[in-house]
Amino acid sequence: MRKIYFTAVSLCICQLVVSQIPNLPDISRPQTSGLGNYYNNNYGSPTARKSYTPTMPSHSRSVQSNDYDTRVNSRNNAIMQDIERDIAEVRQAEFRRWVENGRNMPFDLPSLSGKAGTQSYYDAYNKLTAMDSENYSLGDVNFTVENAFYDNKQDLKSFKSGIQKTAKQLLQKMKERKQDTESNVSKNLMLFEYFSKDMNLGGTTHKAFEYDFKDYMGEKDWSKMFVSKLLKTGSGQCHSLPQYYLMLAEAMGAEAYLSLAPNHSYVRFMDDEMQYRNIELTNGMFSTDTSLLESGYIKSEALQSKIYMDNLTKKELLGMAYFDLARGYVRKFGYDEFVNKVIDKALELYPNGIAPNMEKANVEQVRLLSGLKRLGINPDDKRDIERASYFPRANELFQQLQEQDKKIDELGYTEMPAYAYESWLAGLKTEKNKQESEALLQKIHLYQLQKQKERQEQETVKKAQEKKKQDTKPKYIPIDPNKL
């Protein structure tokens, strides 16, 4: 149930033109007109005799009045043009400063190192990078990741001793049942029983693990993803259950693998018929490849790129641990460039990992949106987003985001909604699937018994041949020199 813990990476910033960085526009200066000539205005003769007889306005006075109004309007228009010119010059200067400052502005995400607890994650990253990617303890890796979330307050010795104790008890159980402790299949079947059924172990009753349907994605409580939570409560989900299985398998010397499906992870091992078998720990059953494909969210491209239904190598499994470290950091503190550093390491180890690839897209999206916000650009406004084209770094980030989005599509990813995952998971518990699981388990058991019988017969024949060889071998009889 590995949800891809990300928001959609497509933004309305797709309207951004990234092909060319435009030059700054030149704002034209308004053209001023003449203010007119007011020195020879004639408002009437001062010597004219005063008359009290009302008269109609003459045509000449009307023309004079119109000329005056025209000159006043012209002068006012000239003044307004001067004001608009000055405003335009100020705006142009401000715009140039905004563009210049934006082009010099770093787009890196602000560091969150000042927050309490981040140092624990820095320490965890350093510990992971010091490990041999081909030869490491999964218990050590898992503890390192979870302990960072708990601010380095967990006890490694206690955690590992608990795993070792359970592994020894399971091997002892196999000896009591006279099962082959050297058989990889037998050890995996014992582990399957330990997870799916109640069992008397070390004088106490171990209860079968349950699936925790409450906040199984860790949306509210990220510790729901942890093995330490599983051990404490007896319930987990498809992240913690397979992780714990693989830790016990490692301690028992058994070979098993982690495999992924949409929003999901499960365990695989090879049986005596050289067939890989799927263990579904969320419901304690064996599942088939067909049941995984029936979800409808696994495309042929996903199978070709091996992002689903394939065994993870040691390197790829470590890459997923880096991804878990990054997600825990984000859930606790948020995004900064440390997350990008961790995800880059995850992709170095697991280039086609769909989870780290999507988290890489998340980092690039958050970085771009953070930069646009600091520039005062609203990414939801199609007209406003066009202003981002003045900034080469914004264009570069957008192109990187597009390329990452394209890579995710090419890997064959299809988003599986939570309701679809829950429906698929519930569908695994049908009576038909239960019967198929029991039949498959019985088949594995029978084939295992057959192989065990064959091995015993071969051992018997081998011993008989060795005894016969010893019996037919010429014996040396020493000669007593006194009897010569």
XYZ file of C-alpha atoms in Angstrom:
484
model
C 0.000 0.000 0.000
C 2.564 2.457 -0.940
C 0.542 5.462 -1.838
C 2.309 7.827 -4.055
C 2.462 10.502 -1.534
C 2.293 13.330 -3.984
C 0.013 15.910 -5.424
C -0.541 16.122 -9.181
C 2.453 17.638 -10.887
C 0.608 19.344 -13.750
C 0.126 23.056 -13.117
C -1.640 25.861 -14.790
C 1.884 27.151 -15.416
C 1.757 25.122 -18.584
C 0.822 28.436 -20.165
C 4.335 29.679 -19.484
C 6.324 30.315 -22.670
C 9.730 28.795 -22.137
C 11.232 28.855 -25.604
C 12.762 32.320 -25.391
C 13.539 34.839 -22.675
C 12.001 38.118 -23.818
C 13.728 41.475 -23.629
C 12.377 44.079 -21.309
C 9.709 46.173 -23.026
C 10.327 49.854 -23.745
C 7.499 52.043 -22.568
C 6.954 54.874 -25.101
C 7.102 58.417 -23.813
C 3.909 60.439 -24.410
C 4.274 63.258 -26.977
C 3.582 66.712 -25.555
C 1.610 69.245 -27.611
C 1.932 73.079 -27.654
C 0.326 74.885 -24.729
C -1.262 77.492 -27.022
C -0.859 81.273 -27.242
C -2.693 83.305 -24.599
C -0.973 86.757 -24.730
C -3.262 88.461 -27.243
C -6.670 87.457 -25.967
C -9.279 90.141 -26.618
C -12.095 90.228 -24.044
C -13.781 93.422 -25.414
C -12.941 97.134 -25.698
C -12.396 99.002 -22.362
C -13.663 102.269 -23.904
C -16.972 100.927 -25.078
C -19.943 102.855 -23.753
C -21.923 101.045 -21.157
C -25.410 100.100 -22.268
C -28.230 98.813 -20.136
C -30.135 97.608 -23.104
C -29.923 93.835 -23.281
C -28.452 92.555 -26.505
C -27.878 89.078 -27.980
C -24.296 87.731 -27.926
C -22.476 88.434 -31.040
C -20.884 85.704 -33.181
C -17.402 87.076 -32.558
C -17.638 86.597 -28.760
C -18.742 82.970 -29.242
C -15.694 82.236 -31.412
C -13.401 83.822 -28.841
C -14.900 81.692 -26.069
C -14.432 78.482 -28.054
C -10.797 79.349 -28.735
C -10.220 79.865 -25.042
C -11.776 76.520 -24.090
C -9.729 74.758 -26.727
C -6.486 76.283 -25.475
C -7.323 75.402 -21.833
C -8.128 71.804 -22.751
C -4.964 71.564 -24.772
C -2.893 72.861 -21.882
C -4.563 70.451 -19.444
C -3.980 67.534 -21.806
C -0.323 68.462 -22.056
C -0.020 68.556 -18.271
C -1.688 65.138 -17.941
C 0.625 63.710 -20.584
C 3.622 64.988 -18.639
C 2.249 63.339 -15.482
C 1.573 60.069 -17.294
C 5.061 60.184 -18.764
C 6.585 60.582 -15.303
C 4.434 57.747 -13.911
C 5.413 55.518 -16.835
C 9.091 56.246 -16.220
C 8.717 55.343 -12.540
C 6.846 52.159 -13.397
C 9.426 51.202 -15.983
C 12.233 51.729 -13.485
C 10.370 49.644 -10.894
C 9.723 46.918 -13.454
C 13.384 46.807 -14.451
C 14.424 46.532 -10.794
C 11.866 43.716 -10.280
C 13.191 41.776 -13.270
C 16.820 42.347 -12.318
C 16.229 41.284 -8.711
C 14.238 38.269 -9.869
C 16.969 37.141 -12.237
C 19.520 37.382 -9.425
C 17.233 35.688 -6.899
C 18.192 32.110 -5.890
C 15.349 29.676 -6.523
C 16.610 27.117 -4.011
C 14.140 26.211 -1.307
C 14.826 27.919 2.023
C 16.617 25.660 4.490
C 14.636 24.223 7.417
C 17.785 23.358 9.379
C 16.752 25.738 12.145
C 13.842 23.506 13.116
C 14.363 21.183 16.064
C 14.794 17.582 14.950
C 16.260 18.140 11.487
C 19.743 17.186 12.692
C 18.490 13.668 13.376
C 17.653 13.340 9.689
C 21.029 14.714 8.632
C 22.676 12.108 10.887
C 20.490 9.350 9.437
C 21.442 10.333 5.880
C 25.130 10.182 6.763
C 24.686 6.737 8.316
C 22.917 5.414 5.236
C 25.574 6.760 2.874
C 28.266 5.033 4.946
C 26.641 1.613 4.349
C 27.672 -0.789 1.597
C 24.751 -0.745 -0.849
C 25.320 -4.415 -1.703
C 25.906 -5.703 1.817
C 23.978 -4.141 4.678
C 21.572 -5.128 7.415
C 17.967 -4.292 6.589
C 17.300 -4.049 10.311
C 19.991 -1.367 10.631
C 18.598 0.545 7.660
C 15.004 0.439 8.883
C 15.989 1.467 12.395
C 18.034 4.400 11.068
C 15.066 5.733 9.098
C 12.520 5.351 11.896
C 14.867 6.607 14.596
C 15.347 9.873 12.696
C 11.609 10.517 12.978
C 11.844 9.889 16.728
C 14.777 12.299 17.062
C 17.343 9.538 17.761
C 15.587 8.379 20.933
C 15.071 4.719 19.982
C 17.276 1.828 21.178
C 19.028 -0.027 18.332
C 20.268 -2.860 20.537
C 16.785 -3.619 21.810
C 15.296 -3.427 18.297
C 17.826 -5.839 16.766
C 17.812 -8.262 19.688
C 14.033 -8.570 19.335
C 14.412 -9.537 15.673
C 17.158 -12.036 16.432
C 15.137 -13.594 19.252
C 12.082 -14.135 17.051
C 14.218 -15.562 14.234
C 15.826 -18.106 16.587
C 12.432 -19.090 17.994
C 11.094 -19.719 14.486
C 14.098 -21.857 13.562
C 13.668 -23.781 16.800
C 10.001 -24.307 15.926
C 11.080 -25.813 12.609
C 13.464 -28.201 14.393
C 10.705 -29.294 16.736
C 8.548 -30.100 13.714
C 11.496 -31.862 12.057
C 11.391 -29.405 9.176
C 14.431 -28.702 7.067
C 16.055 -25.580 8.504
C 18.305 -25.383 5.443
C 15.376 -25.180 3.022
C 14.594 -21.668 1.831
C 11.005 -22.672 1.080
C 10.516 -24.165 4.557
C 11.813 -20.989 6.220
C 9.519 -18.788 4.127
C 6.522 -20.978 4.918
C 7.352 -20.709 8.615
C 7.500 -16.930 8.282
C 4.191 -16.902 6.421
C 2.596 -18.909 9.236
C 4.072 -16.583 11.861
C 2.476 -13.573 10.175
C -0.873 -15.115 9.279
C -1.741 -17.494 12.152
C -1.644 -17.646 15.924
C 1.381 -19.591 17.078
C 2.879 -20.838 20.323
C 6.349 -19.392 20.324
C 8.812 -19.475 23.183
C 6.150 -20.488 25.674
C 3.794 -17.654 24.758
C 1.025 -17.287 22.201
C 1.921 -15.055 19.319
C -1.168 -13.555 17.683
C -1.358 -13.231 13.920
C -0.685 -9.716 12.676
C -3.684 -7.664 11.615
C -4.116 -5.059 8.916
C -4.546 -1.544 10.274
C -7.229 0.045 8.104
C -7.196 3.256 10.134
C -4.947 5.849 8.482
C -3.092 3.113 6.608
C -1.394 5.725 4.420
C 0.014 7.572 7.419
C -1.716 10.796 6.364
C -2.376 11.834 9.973
C 0.305 9.838 11.765
C 3.417 8.966 9.781
C 4.527 6.461 12.409
C 1.712 4.202 11.161
C 4.221 3.249 8.436
C 6.806 1.971 10.917
C 7.875 -1.540 11.899
C 8.266 -0.318 15.478
C 4.559 0.558 15.485
C 3.738 -2.912 14.093
C 5.711 -4.618 16.854
C 4.088 -2.469 19.508
C 0.463 -2.864 18.409
C 0.393 -6.113 16.417
C -1.155 -4.333 13.437
C 0.397 -2.765 10.374
C -0.033 -2.236 6.666
C 1.647 -3.107 3.416
C 4.724 -1.040 4.193
C 5.579 -2.228 7.696
C 4.486 -5.880 7.321
C 6.764 -6.726 4.347
C 9.618 -4.777 5.921
C 9.434 -6.832 9.108
C 9.101 -10.056 7.110
C 12.303 -9.284 5.216
C 14.163 -8.450 8.438
C 13.222 -11.823 9.943
C 14.088 -13.594 6.691
C 17.491 -11.937 6.769
C 18.038 -13.052 10.377
C 16.969 -16.630 9.521
C 19.124 -16.829 6.416
C 16.087 -17.042 4.135
C 15.873 -15.472 0.705
C 12.864 -13.264 -0.021
C 12.225 -10.098 -1.980
C 10.149 -6.957 -1.828
C 7.940 -6.258 -4.840
C 5.726 -3.283 -5.620
C 2.282 -2.693 -7.081
C 0.191 0.506 -7.299
C -0.004 1.937 -3.739
C 1.187 -1.463 -2.501
C 4.127 -3.682 -1.607
C 4.321 -7.424 -0.969
C 6.821 -10.283 -0.544
C 8.021 -12.858 -3.062
C 10.133 -16.001 -2.745
C 11.049 -18.859 -5.070
C 9.606 -22.299 -4.358
C 11.077 -25.705 -5.164
C 9.485 -25.629 -8.618
C 11.530 -22.510 -9.370
C 8.374 -20.401 -9.404
C 8.072 -17.077 -7.587
C 5.226 -17.019 -5.091
C 3.511 -13.854 -3.834
C 2.819 -13.505 -0.123
C 0.057 -11.025 0.670
C 0.625 -10.122 4.312
C -2.302 -7.702 4.489
C -4.729 -10.637 4.498
C -2.474 -13.598 5.259
C -2.839 -15.315 1.886
C -0.881 -16.248 -1.193
C -1.841 -14.124 -4.168
C -1.386 -14.581 -7.887
C -0.011 -12.209 -10.484
C -3.473 -12.205 -12.021
C -5.013 -10.762 -8.870
C -2.489 -7.913 -8.985
C -3.219 -7.185 -12.627
C -6.959 -7.174 -11.929
C -6.554 -3.861 -10.126
C -6.578 -2.289 -13.593
C -3.795 0.163 -12.743
C -0.780 -1.775 -14.019
C -0.033 -0.891 -17.631
C 2.209 -2.870 -19.952
C 4.702 0.010 -19.844
C 4.930 -0.410 -16.069
C 5.803 -4.084 -16.471
C 8.384 -3.293 -19.140
C 10.061 -0.652 -16.973
C 9.834 -3.045 -13.985
C 8.340 -0.523 -11.602
C 5.795 -3.172 -10.531
C 5.736 -6.935 -9.947
C 9.508 -7.373 -9.988
C 12.024 -8.259 -7.272
C 13.872 -5.305 -5.805
C 17.631 -5.724 -5.597
C 19.641 -4.822 -2.501
C 20.516 -1.477 -4.094
C 16.915 -0.729 -5.021
C 15.695 -1.671 -1.563
C 18.204 0.757 -0.068
C 16.971 3.361 -2.545
C 13.470 2.924 -1.133
C 14.885 3.459 2.354
C 16.218 6.854 1.223
C 12.753 7.593 -0.151
C 11.207 6.716 3.217
C 13.715 8.996 4.939
C 12.785 11.881 2.633
C 9.044 11.346 3.121
C 9.404 11.283 6.889
C 11.318 14.570 6.739
C 8.648 16.166 4.550
C 5.833 14.987 6.785
C 7.578 16.360 9.859
C 9.148 19.582 8.553
C 8.292 20.266 4.915
C 10.335 20.668 1.742
C 13.807 22.094 1.448
C 16.922 21.218 -0.544
C 17.809 18.390 1.867
C 14.824 16.463 0.507
C 16.179 16.881 -3.012
C 19.578 15.624 -1.850
C 18.056 12.487 -0.317
C 15.852 11.782 -3.338
C 18.789 12.163 -5.707
C 20.550 9.446 -3.699
C 17.447 7.263 -3.893
C 17.352 7.650 -7.679
C 21.057 6.893 -7.925
C 20.330 3.486 -6.399
C 16.895 2.954 -7.950
C 16.638 5.010 -11.178
C 13.268 3.574 -12.233
C 11.686 3.670 -8.789
C 8.268 5.227 -9.301
C 8.036 6.518 -5.725
C 11.374 8.419 -5.717
C 10.706 9.682 -9.248
C 7.385 11.166 -8.180
C 8.933 12.674 -5.089
C 11.552 14.269 -7.342
C 8.701 15.866 -9.286
C 7.219 17.089 -6.004
C 10.485 18.769 -5.031
C 10.769 20.485 -8.410
C 7.168 21.641 -8.271
C 7.500 23.050 -4.755
C 10.763 24.782 -5.685
C 9.180 26.431 -8.734
C 6.051 27.535 -6.895
C 8.135 28.893 -4.025
C 10.160 31.017 -6.465
C 7.059 32.319 -8.237
C 5.523 33.262 -4.917
C 8.596 35.268 -3.951
C 8.368 37.037 -7.314
C 4.741 37.909 -6.612
C 3.466 35.799 -9.520
C 0.210 33.932 -9.130
C 0.599 30.513 -10.845
C -3.175 30.108 -10.965
C -3.562 33.258 -13.083
C -2.876 32.453 -16.743
C -2.119 36.081 -17.584
C 0.055 36.632 -14.535
C 2.079 33.488 -15.127
C 3.275 34.892 -18.450
C 5.474 37.304 -16.482
C 7.570 34.320 -15.358
C 9.039 34.144 -18.860
C 11.343 37.048 -17.945
C 13.285 34.757 -15.578
C 15.633 32.141 -17.092
C 15.779 30.102 -13.868
C 11.980 29.868 -13.694
C 11.908 28.627 -17.277
C 14.644 26.119 -16.509
C 12.762 24.777 -13.475
C 9.579 24.489 -15.461
C 11.356 22.524 -18.177
C 12.840 20.183 -15.552
C 9.391 19.627 -14.117
C 8.002 18.838 -17.561
C 10.828 16.369 -18.214
C 10.275 14.643 -14.868
C 6.553 14.437 -15.539
C 7.302 12.897 -18.926
C 9.617 10.327 -17.362
C 6.914 9.283 -14.902
C 4.486 8.780 -17.774
C 7.045 6.769 -19.735
C 7.630 4.506 -16.739
C 3.972 3.538 -17.031
C 2.573 5.136 -13.896
C -1.182 5.482 -13.520
C -2.620 7.055 -10.394
C -4.694 4.648 -8.309
C -7.231 6.506 -6.135
C -7.547 5.483 -2.499
C -11.076 4.158 -3.002
C -9.885 1.946 -5.863
C -7.034 0.581 -3.743
C -9.346 -0.156 -0.836
C -11.804 -1.881 -3.166
C -9.024 -3.979 -4.703
C -7.630 -4.887 -1.282
C -11.055 -5.956 -0.048
C -11.516 -8.010 -3.205
C -8.505 -10.137 -2.291
C -10.457 -11.605 0.617
C -13.064 -13.346 -1.505
C -13.779 -16.997 -0.841
C -12.428 -17.843 -4.270
C -9.073 -16.200 -3.553
C -8.954 -17.827 -0.135
C -9.471 -21.270 -1.666
C -6.860 -20.589 -4.314
C -4.408 -19.507 -1.619
C -4.989 -22.661 0.432
C -4.650 -24.848 -2.673
C -1.384 -23.114 -3.609
C -0.031 -23.516 -0.089
C -0.930 -27.189 -0.122
C 0.786 -27.616 -3.471
C 3.957 -25.973 -2.169
C 3.887 -28.217 0.896
C 3.434 -31.399 -1.144
C 6.151 -30.505 -3.588
C 8.408 -29.610 -0.708
C 7.773 -33.006 0.935
C 8.493 -34.706 -2.352
C 11.768 -32.827 -2.752
C 12.665 -33.554 0.852
C 12.009 -37.270 0.299
C 14.137 -37.213 -2.825
C 16.965 -35.537 -0.948
C 16.730 -38.118 1.830
C 16.813 -40.952 -0.706
C 19.791 -39.390 -2.407
C 21.540 -39.077 0.936
C 20.784 -42.748 1.698
C 22.148 -43.858 -1.671
C 25.207 -41.696 -1.221
C 25.932 -43.151 2.212
C 25.437 -46.679 0.905
C 27.842 -46.039 -1.955
C 30.431 -44.624 0.390
C 30.065 -47.655 2.710
C 30.388 -50.065 -0.219
C 33.432 -48.229 -1.407
C 34.984 -48.571 2.009
C 34.102 -52.294 2.189
C 35.630 -53.095 -1.227
C 38.745 -51.083 -0.679
C 41.865 -53.324 -0.358
C 43.002 -53.594 3.211
C 46.640 -53.282 4.119
C 47.893 -56.092 6.367
C 51.211 -55.318 8.023
C 53.904 -58.052 7.739
C 55.690 -59.220 10.837
C 59.418 -59.370 9.935
C 59.967 -62.117 12.563
C 57.796 -64.483 10.550
C 59.723 -64.102 7.308
